CSV table of C-alpha atoms in Angstrom, one decimal:
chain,number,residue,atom,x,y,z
A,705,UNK,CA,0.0,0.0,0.0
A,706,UNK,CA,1.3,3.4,-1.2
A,707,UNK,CA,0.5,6.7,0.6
A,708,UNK,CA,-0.8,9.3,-1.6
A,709,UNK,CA,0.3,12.9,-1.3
A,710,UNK,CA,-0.9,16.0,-2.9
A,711,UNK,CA,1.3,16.8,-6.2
A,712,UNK,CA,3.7,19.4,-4.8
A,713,UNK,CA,4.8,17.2,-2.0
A,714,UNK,CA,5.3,14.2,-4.1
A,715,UNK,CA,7.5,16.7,-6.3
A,716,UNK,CA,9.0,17.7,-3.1
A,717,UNK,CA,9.9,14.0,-1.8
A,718,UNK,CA,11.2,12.6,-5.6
A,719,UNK,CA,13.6,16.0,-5.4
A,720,UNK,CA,15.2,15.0,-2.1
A,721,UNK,CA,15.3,11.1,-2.7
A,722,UNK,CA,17.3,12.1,-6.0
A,723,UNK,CA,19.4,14.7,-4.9
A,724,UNK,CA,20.2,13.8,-1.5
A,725,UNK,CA,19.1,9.6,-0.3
A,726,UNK,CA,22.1,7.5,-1.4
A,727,UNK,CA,22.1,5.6,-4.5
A,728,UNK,CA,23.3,2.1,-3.4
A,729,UNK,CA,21.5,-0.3,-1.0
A,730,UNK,CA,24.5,-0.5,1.7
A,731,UNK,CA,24.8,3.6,2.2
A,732,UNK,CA,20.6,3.4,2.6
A,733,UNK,CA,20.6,0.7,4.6
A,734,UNK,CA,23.2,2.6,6.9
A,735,UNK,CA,21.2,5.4,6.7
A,736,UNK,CA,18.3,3.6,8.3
A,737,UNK,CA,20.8,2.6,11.3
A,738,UNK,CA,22.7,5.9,11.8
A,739,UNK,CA,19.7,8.1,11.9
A,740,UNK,CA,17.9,6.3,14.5
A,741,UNK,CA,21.1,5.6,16.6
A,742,UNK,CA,21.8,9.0,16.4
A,743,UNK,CA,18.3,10.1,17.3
A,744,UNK,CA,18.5,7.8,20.7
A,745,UNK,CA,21.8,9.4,21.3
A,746,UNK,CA,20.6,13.3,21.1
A,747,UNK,CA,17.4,11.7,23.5
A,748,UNK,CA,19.5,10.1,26.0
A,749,UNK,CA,21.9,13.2,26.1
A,750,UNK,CA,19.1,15.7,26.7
A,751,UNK,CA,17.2,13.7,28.8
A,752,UNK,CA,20.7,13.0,31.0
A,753,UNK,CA,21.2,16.3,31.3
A,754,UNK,CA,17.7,17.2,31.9
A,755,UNK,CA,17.4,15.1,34.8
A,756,UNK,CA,20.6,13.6,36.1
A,757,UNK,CA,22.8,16.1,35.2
A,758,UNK,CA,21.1,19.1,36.4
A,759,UNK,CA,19.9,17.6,39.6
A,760,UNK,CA,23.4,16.5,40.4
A,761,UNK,CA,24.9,20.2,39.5
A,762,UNK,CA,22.1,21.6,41.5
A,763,UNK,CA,23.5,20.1,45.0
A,764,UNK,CA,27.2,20.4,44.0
A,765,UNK,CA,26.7,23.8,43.6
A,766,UNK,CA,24.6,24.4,46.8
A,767,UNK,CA,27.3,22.5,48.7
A,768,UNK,CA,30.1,24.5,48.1
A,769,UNK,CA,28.0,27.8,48.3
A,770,UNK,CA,27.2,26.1,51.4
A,771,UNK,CA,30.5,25.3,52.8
A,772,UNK,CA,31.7,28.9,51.4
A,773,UNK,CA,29.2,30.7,53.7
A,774,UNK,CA,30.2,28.4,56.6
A,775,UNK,CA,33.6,29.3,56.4
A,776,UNK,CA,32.6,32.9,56.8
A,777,UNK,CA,30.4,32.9,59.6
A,778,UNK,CA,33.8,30.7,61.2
A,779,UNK,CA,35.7,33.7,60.0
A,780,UNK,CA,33.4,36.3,61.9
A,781,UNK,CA,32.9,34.9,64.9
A,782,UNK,CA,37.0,33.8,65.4
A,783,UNK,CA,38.7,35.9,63.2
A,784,UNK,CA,41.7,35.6,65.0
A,785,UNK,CA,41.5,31.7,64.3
A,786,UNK,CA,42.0,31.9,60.7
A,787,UNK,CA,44.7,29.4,60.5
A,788,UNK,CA,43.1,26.8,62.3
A,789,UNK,CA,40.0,27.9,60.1
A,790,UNK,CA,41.9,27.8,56.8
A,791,UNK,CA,43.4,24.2,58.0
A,792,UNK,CA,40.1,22.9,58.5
A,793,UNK,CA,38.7,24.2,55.4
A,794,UNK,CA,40.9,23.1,52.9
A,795,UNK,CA,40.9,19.5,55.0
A,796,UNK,CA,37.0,19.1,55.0
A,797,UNK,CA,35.7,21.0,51.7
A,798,UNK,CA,38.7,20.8,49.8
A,799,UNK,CA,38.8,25.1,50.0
A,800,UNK,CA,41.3,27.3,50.1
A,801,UNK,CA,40.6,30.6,50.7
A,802,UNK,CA,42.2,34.4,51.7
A,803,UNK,CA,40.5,37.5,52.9
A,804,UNK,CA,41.3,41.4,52.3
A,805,UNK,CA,40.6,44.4,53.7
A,806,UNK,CA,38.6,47.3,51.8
A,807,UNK,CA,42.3,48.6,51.7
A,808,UNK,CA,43.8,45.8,49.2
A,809,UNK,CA,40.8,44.2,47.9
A,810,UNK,CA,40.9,46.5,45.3
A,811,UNK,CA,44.4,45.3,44.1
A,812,UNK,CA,43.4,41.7,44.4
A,813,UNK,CA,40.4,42.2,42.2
A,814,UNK,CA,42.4,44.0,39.7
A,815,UNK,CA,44.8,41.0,39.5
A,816,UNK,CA,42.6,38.3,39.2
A,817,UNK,CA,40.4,40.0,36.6
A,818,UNK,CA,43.2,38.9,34.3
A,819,UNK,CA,42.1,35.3,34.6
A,820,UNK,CA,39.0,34.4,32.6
A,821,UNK,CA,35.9,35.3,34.0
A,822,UNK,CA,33.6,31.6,34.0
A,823,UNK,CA,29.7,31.1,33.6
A,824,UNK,CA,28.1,28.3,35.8
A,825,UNK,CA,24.8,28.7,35.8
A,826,UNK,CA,24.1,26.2,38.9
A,827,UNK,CA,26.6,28.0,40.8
A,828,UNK,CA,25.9,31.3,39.7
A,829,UNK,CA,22.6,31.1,41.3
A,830,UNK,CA,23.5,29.1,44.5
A,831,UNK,CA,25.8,32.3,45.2
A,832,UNK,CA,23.2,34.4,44.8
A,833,UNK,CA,20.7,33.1,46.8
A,834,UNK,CA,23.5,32.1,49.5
A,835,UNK,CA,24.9,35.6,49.3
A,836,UNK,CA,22.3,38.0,48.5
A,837,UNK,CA,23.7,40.8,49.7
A,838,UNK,CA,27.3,40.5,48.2
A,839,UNK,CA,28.9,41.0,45.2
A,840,UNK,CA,29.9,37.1,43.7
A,841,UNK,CA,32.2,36.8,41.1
A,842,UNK,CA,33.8,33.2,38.8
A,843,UNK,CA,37.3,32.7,37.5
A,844,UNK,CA,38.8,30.2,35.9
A,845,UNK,CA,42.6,30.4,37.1
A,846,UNK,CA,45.2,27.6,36.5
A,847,UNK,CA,46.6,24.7,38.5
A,848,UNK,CA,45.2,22.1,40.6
A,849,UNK,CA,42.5,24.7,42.2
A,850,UNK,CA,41.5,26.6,39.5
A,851,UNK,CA,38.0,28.0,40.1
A,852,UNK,CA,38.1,31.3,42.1
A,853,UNK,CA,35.1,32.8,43.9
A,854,UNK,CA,35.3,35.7,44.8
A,855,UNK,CA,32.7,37.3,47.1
A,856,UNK,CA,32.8,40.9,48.2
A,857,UNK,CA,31.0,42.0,51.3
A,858,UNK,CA,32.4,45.8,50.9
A,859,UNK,CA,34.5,45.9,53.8
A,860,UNK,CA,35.6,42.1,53.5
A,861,UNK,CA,37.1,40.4,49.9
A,862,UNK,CA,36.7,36.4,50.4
A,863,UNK,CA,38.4,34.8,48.1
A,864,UNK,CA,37.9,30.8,47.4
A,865,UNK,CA,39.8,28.7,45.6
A,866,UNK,CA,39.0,25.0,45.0
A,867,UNK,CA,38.6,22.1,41.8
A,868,UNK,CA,36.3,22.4,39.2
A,869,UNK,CA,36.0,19.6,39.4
A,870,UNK,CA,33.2,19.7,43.2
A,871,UNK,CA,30.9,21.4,40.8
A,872,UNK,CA,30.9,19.1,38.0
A,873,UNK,CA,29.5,16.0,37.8
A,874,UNK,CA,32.3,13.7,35.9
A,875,UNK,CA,29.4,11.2,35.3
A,876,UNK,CA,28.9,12.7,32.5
A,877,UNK,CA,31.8,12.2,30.4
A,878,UNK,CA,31.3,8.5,31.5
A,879,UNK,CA,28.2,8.0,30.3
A,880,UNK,CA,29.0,10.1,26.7
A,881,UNK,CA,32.1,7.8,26.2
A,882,UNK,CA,29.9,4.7,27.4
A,883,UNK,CA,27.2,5.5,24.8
A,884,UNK,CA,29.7,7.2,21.9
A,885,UNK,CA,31.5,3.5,22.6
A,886,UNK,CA,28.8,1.2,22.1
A,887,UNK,CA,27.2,3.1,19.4
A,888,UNK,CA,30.6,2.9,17.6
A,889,UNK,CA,30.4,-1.1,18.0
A,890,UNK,CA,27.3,-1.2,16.6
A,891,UNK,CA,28.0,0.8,13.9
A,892,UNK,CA,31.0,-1.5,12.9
A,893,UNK,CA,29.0,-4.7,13.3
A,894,UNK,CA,26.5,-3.0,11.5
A,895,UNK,CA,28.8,-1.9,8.4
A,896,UNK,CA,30.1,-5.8,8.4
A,897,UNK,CA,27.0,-7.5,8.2
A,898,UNK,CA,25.9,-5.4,5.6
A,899,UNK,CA,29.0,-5.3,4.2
A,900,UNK,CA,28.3,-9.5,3.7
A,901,UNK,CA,24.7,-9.1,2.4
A,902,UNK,CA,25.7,-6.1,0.1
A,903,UNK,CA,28.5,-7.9,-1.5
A,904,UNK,CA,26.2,-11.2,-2.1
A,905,UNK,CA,24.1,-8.7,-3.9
A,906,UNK,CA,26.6,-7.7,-6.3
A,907,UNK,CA,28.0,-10.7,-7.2
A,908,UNK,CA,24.8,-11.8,-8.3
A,909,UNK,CA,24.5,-8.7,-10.1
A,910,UNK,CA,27.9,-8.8,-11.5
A,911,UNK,CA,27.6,-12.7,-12.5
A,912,UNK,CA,23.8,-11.7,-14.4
A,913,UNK,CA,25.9,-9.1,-16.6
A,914,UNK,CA,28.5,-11.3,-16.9
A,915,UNK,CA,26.5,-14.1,-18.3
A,916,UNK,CA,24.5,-11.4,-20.7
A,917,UNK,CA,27.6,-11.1,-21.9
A,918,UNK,CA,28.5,-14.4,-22.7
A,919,UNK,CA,31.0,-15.2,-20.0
A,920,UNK,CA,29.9,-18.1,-17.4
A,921,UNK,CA,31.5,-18.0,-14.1
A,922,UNK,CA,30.6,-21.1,-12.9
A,923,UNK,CA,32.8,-20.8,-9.6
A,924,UNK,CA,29.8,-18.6,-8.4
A,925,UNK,CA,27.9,-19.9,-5.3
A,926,UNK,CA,24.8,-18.3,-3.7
A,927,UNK,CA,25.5,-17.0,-0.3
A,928,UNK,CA,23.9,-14.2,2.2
A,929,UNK,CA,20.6,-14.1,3.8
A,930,UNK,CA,18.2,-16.7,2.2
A,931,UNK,CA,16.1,-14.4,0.0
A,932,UNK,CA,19.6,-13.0,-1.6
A,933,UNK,CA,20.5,-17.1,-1.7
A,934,UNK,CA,16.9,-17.9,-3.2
A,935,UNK,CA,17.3,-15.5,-5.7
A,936,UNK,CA,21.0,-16.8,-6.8
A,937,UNK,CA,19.6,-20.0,-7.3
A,938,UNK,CA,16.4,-19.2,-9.4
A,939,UNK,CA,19.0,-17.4,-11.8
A,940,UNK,CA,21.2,-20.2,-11.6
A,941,UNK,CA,18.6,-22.1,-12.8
A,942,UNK,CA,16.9,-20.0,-15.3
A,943,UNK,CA,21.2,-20.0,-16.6
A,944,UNK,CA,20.9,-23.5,-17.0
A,945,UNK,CA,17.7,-23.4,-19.0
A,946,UNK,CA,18.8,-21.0,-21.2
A,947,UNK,CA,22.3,-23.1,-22.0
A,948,UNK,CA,20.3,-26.4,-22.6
A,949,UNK,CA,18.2,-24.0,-24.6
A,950,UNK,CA,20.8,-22.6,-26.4
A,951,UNK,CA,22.0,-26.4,-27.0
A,952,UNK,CA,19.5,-27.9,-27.8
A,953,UNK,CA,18.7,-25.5,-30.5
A,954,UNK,CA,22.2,-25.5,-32.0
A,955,UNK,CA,21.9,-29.8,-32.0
A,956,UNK,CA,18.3,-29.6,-33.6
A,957,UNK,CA,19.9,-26.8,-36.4
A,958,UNK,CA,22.9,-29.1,-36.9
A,959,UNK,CA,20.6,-31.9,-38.1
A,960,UNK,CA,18.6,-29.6,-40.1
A,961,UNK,CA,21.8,-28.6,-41.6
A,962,UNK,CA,22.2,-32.2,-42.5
A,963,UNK,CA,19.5,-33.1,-43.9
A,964,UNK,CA,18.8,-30.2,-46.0
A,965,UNK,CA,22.7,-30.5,-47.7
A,966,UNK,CA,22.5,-33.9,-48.4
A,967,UNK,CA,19.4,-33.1,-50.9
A,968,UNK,CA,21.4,-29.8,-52.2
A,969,UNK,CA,24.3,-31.9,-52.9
A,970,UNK,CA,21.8,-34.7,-55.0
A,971,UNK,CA,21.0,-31.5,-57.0
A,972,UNK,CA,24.1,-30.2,-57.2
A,973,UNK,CA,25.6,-33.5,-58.8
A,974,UNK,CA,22.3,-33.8,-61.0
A,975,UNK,CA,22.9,-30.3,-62.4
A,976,UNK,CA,26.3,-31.2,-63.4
A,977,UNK,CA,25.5,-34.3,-65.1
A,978,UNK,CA,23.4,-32.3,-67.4
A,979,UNK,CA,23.9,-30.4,-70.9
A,980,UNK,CA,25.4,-26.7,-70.7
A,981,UNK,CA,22.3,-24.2,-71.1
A,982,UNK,CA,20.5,-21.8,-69.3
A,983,UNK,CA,18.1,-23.6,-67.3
A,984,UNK,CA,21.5,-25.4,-65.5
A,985,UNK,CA,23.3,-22.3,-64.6
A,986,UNK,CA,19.7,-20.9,-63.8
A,987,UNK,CA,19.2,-24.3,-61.9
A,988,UNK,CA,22.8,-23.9,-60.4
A,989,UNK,CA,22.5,-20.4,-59.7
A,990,UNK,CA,19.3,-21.4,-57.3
A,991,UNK,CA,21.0,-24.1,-55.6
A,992,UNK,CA,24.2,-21.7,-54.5
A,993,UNK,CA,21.6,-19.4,-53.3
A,994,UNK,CA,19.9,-21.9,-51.0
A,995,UNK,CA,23.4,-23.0,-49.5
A,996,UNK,CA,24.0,-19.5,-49.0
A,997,UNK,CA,20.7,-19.0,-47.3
A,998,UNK,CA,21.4,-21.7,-45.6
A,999,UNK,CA,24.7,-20.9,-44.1
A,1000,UNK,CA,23.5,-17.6,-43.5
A,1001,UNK,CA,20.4,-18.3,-41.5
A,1002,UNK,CA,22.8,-21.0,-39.1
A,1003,UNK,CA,25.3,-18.8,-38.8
A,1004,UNK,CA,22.4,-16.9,-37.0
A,1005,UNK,CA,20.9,-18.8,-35.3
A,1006,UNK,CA,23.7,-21.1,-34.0
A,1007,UNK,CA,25.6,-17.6,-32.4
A,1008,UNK,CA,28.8,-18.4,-31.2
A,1009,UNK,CA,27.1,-19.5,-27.6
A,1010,UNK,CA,29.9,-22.0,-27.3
A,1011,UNK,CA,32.9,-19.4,-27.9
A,1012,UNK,CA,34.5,-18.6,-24.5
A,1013,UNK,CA,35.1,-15.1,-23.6
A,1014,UNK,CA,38.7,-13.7,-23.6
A,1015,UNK,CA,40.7,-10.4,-24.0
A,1016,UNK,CA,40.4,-9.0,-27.4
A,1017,UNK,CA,42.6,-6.7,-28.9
A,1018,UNK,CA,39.9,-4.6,-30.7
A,1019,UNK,CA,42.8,-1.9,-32.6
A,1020,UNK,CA,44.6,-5.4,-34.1
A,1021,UNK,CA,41.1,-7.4,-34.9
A,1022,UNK,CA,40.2,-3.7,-37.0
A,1023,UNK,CA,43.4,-3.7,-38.7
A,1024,UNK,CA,42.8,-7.2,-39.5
A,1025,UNK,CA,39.6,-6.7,-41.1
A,1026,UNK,CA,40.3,-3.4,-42.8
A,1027,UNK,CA,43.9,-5.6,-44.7
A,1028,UNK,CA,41.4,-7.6,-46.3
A,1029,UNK,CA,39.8,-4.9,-48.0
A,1030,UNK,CA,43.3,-3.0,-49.1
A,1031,UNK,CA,43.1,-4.3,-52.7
A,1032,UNK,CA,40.4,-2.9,-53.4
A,1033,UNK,CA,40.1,0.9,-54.9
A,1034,UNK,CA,38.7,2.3,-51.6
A,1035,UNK,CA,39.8,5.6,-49.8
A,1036,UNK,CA,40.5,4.0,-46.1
A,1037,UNK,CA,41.0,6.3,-43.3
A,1038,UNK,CA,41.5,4.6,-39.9
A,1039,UNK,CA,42.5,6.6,-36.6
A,1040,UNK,CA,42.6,4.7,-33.2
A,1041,UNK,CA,43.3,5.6,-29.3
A,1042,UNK,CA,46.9,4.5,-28.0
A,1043,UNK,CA,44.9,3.9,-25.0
A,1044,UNK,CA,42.5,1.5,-26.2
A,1045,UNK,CA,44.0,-2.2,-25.5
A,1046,UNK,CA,41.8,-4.8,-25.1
A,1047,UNK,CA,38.1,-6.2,-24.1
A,1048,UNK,CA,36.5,-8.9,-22.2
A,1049,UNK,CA,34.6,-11.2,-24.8
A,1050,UNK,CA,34.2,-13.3,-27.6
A,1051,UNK,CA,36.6,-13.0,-30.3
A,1052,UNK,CA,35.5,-14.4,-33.2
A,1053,UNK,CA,31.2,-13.3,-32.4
A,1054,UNK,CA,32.9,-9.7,-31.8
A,1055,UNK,CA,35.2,-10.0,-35.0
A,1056,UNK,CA,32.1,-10.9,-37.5
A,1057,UNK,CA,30.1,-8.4,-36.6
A,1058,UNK,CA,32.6,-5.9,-37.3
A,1059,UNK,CA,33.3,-7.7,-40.2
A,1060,UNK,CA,29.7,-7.5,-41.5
A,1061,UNK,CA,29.4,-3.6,-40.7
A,1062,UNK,CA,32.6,-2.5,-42.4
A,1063,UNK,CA,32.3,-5.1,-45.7
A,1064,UNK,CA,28.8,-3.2,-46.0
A,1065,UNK,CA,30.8,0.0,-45.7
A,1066,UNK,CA,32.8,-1.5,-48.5
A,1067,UNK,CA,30.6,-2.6,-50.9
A,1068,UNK,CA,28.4,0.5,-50.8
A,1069,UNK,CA,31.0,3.2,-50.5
A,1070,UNK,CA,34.5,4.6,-52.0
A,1071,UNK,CA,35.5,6.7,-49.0
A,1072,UNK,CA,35.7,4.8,-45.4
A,1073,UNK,CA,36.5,6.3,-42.1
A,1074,UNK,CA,36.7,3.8,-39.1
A,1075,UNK,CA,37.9,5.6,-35.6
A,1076,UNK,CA,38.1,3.2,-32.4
A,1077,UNK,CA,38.0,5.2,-28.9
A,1078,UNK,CA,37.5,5.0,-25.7
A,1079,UNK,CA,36.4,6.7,-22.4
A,1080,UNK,CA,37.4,5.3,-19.8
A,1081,UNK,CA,34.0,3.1,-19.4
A,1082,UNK,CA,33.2,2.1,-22.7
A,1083,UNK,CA,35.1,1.9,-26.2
A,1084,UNK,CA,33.4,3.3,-29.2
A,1085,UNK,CA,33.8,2.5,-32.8
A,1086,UNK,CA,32.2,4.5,-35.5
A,1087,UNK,CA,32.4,3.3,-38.9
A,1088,UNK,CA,31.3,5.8,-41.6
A,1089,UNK,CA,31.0,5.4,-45.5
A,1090,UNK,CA,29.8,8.0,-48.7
A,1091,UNK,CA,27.7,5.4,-50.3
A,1092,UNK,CA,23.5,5.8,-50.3
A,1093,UNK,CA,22.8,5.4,-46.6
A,1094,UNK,CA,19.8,3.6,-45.3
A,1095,UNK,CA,16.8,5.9,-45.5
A,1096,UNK,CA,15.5,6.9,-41.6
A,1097,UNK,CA,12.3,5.0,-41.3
A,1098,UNK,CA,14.7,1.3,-42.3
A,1099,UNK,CA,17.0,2.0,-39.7
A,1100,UNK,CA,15.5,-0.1,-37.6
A,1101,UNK,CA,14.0,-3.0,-39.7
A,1102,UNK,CA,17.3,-3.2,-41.0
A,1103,UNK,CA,18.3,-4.8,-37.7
A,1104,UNK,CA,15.7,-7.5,-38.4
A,1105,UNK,CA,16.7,-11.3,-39.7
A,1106,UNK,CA,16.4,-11.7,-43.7
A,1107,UNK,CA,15.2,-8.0,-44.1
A,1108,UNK,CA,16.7,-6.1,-46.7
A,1109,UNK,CA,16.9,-2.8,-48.5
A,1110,UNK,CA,15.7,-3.9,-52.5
A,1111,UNK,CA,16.9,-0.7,-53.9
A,1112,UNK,CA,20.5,-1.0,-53.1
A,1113,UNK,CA,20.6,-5.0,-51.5
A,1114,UNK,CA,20.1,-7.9,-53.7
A,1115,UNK,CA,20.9,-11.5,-54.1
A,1116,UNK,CA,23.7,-10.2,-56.3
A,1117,UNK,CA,25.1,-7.6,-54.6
A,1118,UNK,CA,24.2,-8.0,-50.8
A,1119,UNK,CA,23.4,-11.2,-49.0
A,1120,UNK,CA,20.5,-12.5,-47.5
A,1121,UNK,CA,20.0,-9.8,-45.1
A,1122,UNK,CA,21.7,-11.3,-41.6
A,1123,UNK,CA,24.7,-9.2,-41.2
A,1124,UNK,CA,23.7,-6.0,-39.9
A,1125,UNK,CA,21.1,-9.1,-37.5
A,1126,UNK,CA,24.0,-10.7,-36.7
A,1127,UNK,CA,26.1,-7.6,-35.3
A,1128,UNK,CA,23.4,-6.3,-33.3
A,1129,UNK,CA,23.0,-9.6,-31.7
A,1130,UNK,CA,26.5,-10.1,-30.8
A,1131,UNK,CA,27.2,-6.4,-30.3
A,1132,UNK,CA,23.6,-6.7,-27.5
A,1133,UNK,CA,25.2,-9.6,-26.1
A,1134,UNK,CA,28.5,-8.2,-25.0
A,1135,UNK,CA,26.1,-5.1,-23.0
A,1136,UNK,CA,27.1,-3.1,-26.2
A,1137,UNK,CA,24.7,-1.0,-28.3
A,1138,UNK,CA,24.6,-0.4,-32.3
A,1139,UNK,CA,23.0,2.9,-33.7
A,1140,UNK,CA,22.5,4.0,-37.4
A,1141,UNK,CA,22.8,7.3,-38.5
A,1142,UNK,CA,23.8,10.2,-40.9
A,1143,UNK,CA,27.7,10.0,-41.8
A,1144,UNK,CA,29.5,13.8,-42.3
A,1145,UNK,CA,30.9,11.5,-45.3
A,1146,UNK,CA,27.5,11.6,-47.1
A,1147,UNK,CA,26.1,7.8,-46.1
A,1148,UNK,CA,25.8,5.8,-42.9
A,1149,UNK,CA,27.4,5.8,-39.6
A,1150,UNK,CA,27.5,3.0,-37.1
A,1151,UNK,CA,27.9,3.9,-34.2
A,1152,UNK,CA,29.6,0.7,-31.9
A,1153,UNK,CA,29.4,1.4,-27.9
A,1154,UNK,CA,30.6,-1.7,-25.8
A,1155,UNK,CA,31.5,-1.3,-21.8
A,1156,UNK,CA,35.0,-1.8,-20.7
């Protein structure tokens, strides 16, 4: 069931999943942990410091405000006990503390208002309410006791010094390290599961384009969860089909290829057994037409399914092709990309269909231009001729088994219209595309794209 929106928030949603949601299944899939775990963490925090935290910061600060006023009221009622007074304070509440004059508290305020003046909010408003009548003041000094208090009852200066650390809970960085920690192992037992299931994902993937291209890994084995391991087998199976398929077809094919010679070659021996006229060389004539048929409609059929894929050179298998053609009174202009070394695939599938484009370009045309070159992801070949061209609306039937072009493709001249079939097949199966269109020459382009 699909929620329906109105249409500028379904615009609004397809924007953001483009343009920001991660492409690939493992960076979603991450997504739907982090955002969560990062959710419960922000939670956790606020509600810590909501509660816990400011609870606990609450009564530290009241303490000390606490033992602060304590040790003033001592002060005033035994002044002349201040060492015993200072012993006992820096023994019990972790204090030390001096008192001035009106006469030098003036100087002491002036030298500590170099350090840097600290905002606690807690302890801020315990001195106030513990000292209403006082001027209170923070520091943050250096060394072992390094917040200063100052409080300044006109005639008297006070000033404490203790840790930072009696107003601070140090829970705190505990429980952030404790929950940073365990999110952090979660996260990386997280990223290796999916890491596992991910990978199982695109090996299938990988091996599926592999084997539309005509290469059979057979060392592949389903692994993962079981719906990743269900699907690997159903294509496992639906690969076998296909091959027995495939086999089958090519066995049945070979036997009609039998049994249709052996009556071609009765003719063929009757026809030569008779007088020289016309109806023999007409009679001949048909019978070297049907072998060619033949030939050409199992060379289409039959594929090369049973080639195994290899590195092709595709600069030397041009070259190749294009020497076979030097004799003949042809302008040839061929230009090729240093970088361009070899392909995955099938050799001799990948070097008839080239062989069938540029023969075309060849029989139809007295200036050729081949250029091979590449991208970095795929390697394109465009071969271009002057002759007539295909007209726009045959571009695409031209692709089609035994169709051909009357006008400029006959028995004579052309064959029986399988080779441009035959390289869009082969070119298809190697994830390639093939594409007709006008040539700068005057005639046809073919346009040849096949992934690296």
């Amino acid at each position: 069931m699909r929620l329906k929106f109105p249409e500028k928030i379904e615009n609004g949603l397809r924007l953001f999943k483009y343009k920001f949601l991660p492409k690939t299944l493992f960076f979603r899939t991450m997504l739907l942990i982090f955002v969560p775990l990062i959710v419960v963490q922000v939670v956790s925090i606020i509600a810590f410091f909501d509660g816990s935290w400011g609870r606990v910061g609450k009564r530290l600060s009241s303490n000390l405000t606490s033992e602060m006023a304590f040790v003033i009221d001592l002060m005033k009622l035994s002044p002349q006990n201040a060492d015993e007074i200072k012993k006992l304070a820096w023994q019990n509440f972790d204090l030390d503390f001096e008192y001035f004059n009106a006469e030098h508290k003036h100087k002491v305020l002036n030298k500590i208002n170099r350090n840097n003046k600290m905002v606690t909010g807690f302890l801020e408003a315990s001195l106030k309410e513990t000292f209403p009548n006082d001027v209170t003041s923070l520091y943050l000094g250096k060394g072992e006791k390094n917040l200063v208090v100052m409080v300044d009852e006109g005639e008297t200066l006070y000033q404490f010094s203790t840790s930072s650390k009696n107003i601070f809970s140090t829970s705190i960085f505990g429980f952030v390290i404790w929950m940073i920690g365990t999110s952090f192992l979660l996260f990386l037992v997280a990223v290796l599961f999916l890491r596992i299931q991910v990978r199982s994902i695109a090996e299938l993937a990988q091996v599926a384009e592999e084997f539309g291209k005509g290469i059979d890994n057979k060392k592949f084995k389903p692994y993962g969860s079981s719906e990743v391991r269900k699907a690997a087998l159903a294509f496992i199976k639906m690969k076998e089909r296909i091959q027995r398929q495939i086999s089958e077809r090519t066995q049945m094919l070979a036997g009609v290829s039998h049994d249709l010679r052996t009556p071609l070659t009765r003719m063929k021996l009757m026809a030569s057994m008779m007088k020289e006229s016309q109806d023999k060389a007409d009679l001949l004539q048909d019978i070297e037409e049907m072998e060619k048929m033949l030939d050409g409609y199992l060379s289409f059929v039959r594929g090369e399914g049973g080639e195994q894929s290899d590195f092709v050179d595709v600069n030397e298998m041009i070259l190749s092709i294009i020497n076979k053609f030097r004799n003949k009174d042809v302008l040839i202009r061929y230009s090729t990309n240093d970088e361009v070394s070899a392909i995955q695939g099938r050799e001799q599938a990948l070097k008839r269909a080239l062989t069938n484009i540029i023969s075309n370009a060849f029989r139809y045309g007295k200036t050729i231009a081949v250029k091979l070159d590449s991208n970095g992801k795929k390697l394109s070949i465009n071969i271009e001729d002057d002759g007539p061209g295909i007209p726009e609306d045959k571009r695409e039937d031209v692709f089609k088994a035994f169709y051909r072009l009357e006008e400029s493709r006959n028995k004579e001249t052309g064959g029986v219209g399988l080779g441009l079939a035959i390289a869009k097949d082969v070119i298809t199966s190697h994830g390639g595309t093939i594409e007709l269109g006008d040539s700068e020459l005057g005639g046809l382009k073919v346009s040849i794209a096949i992934p690296l």
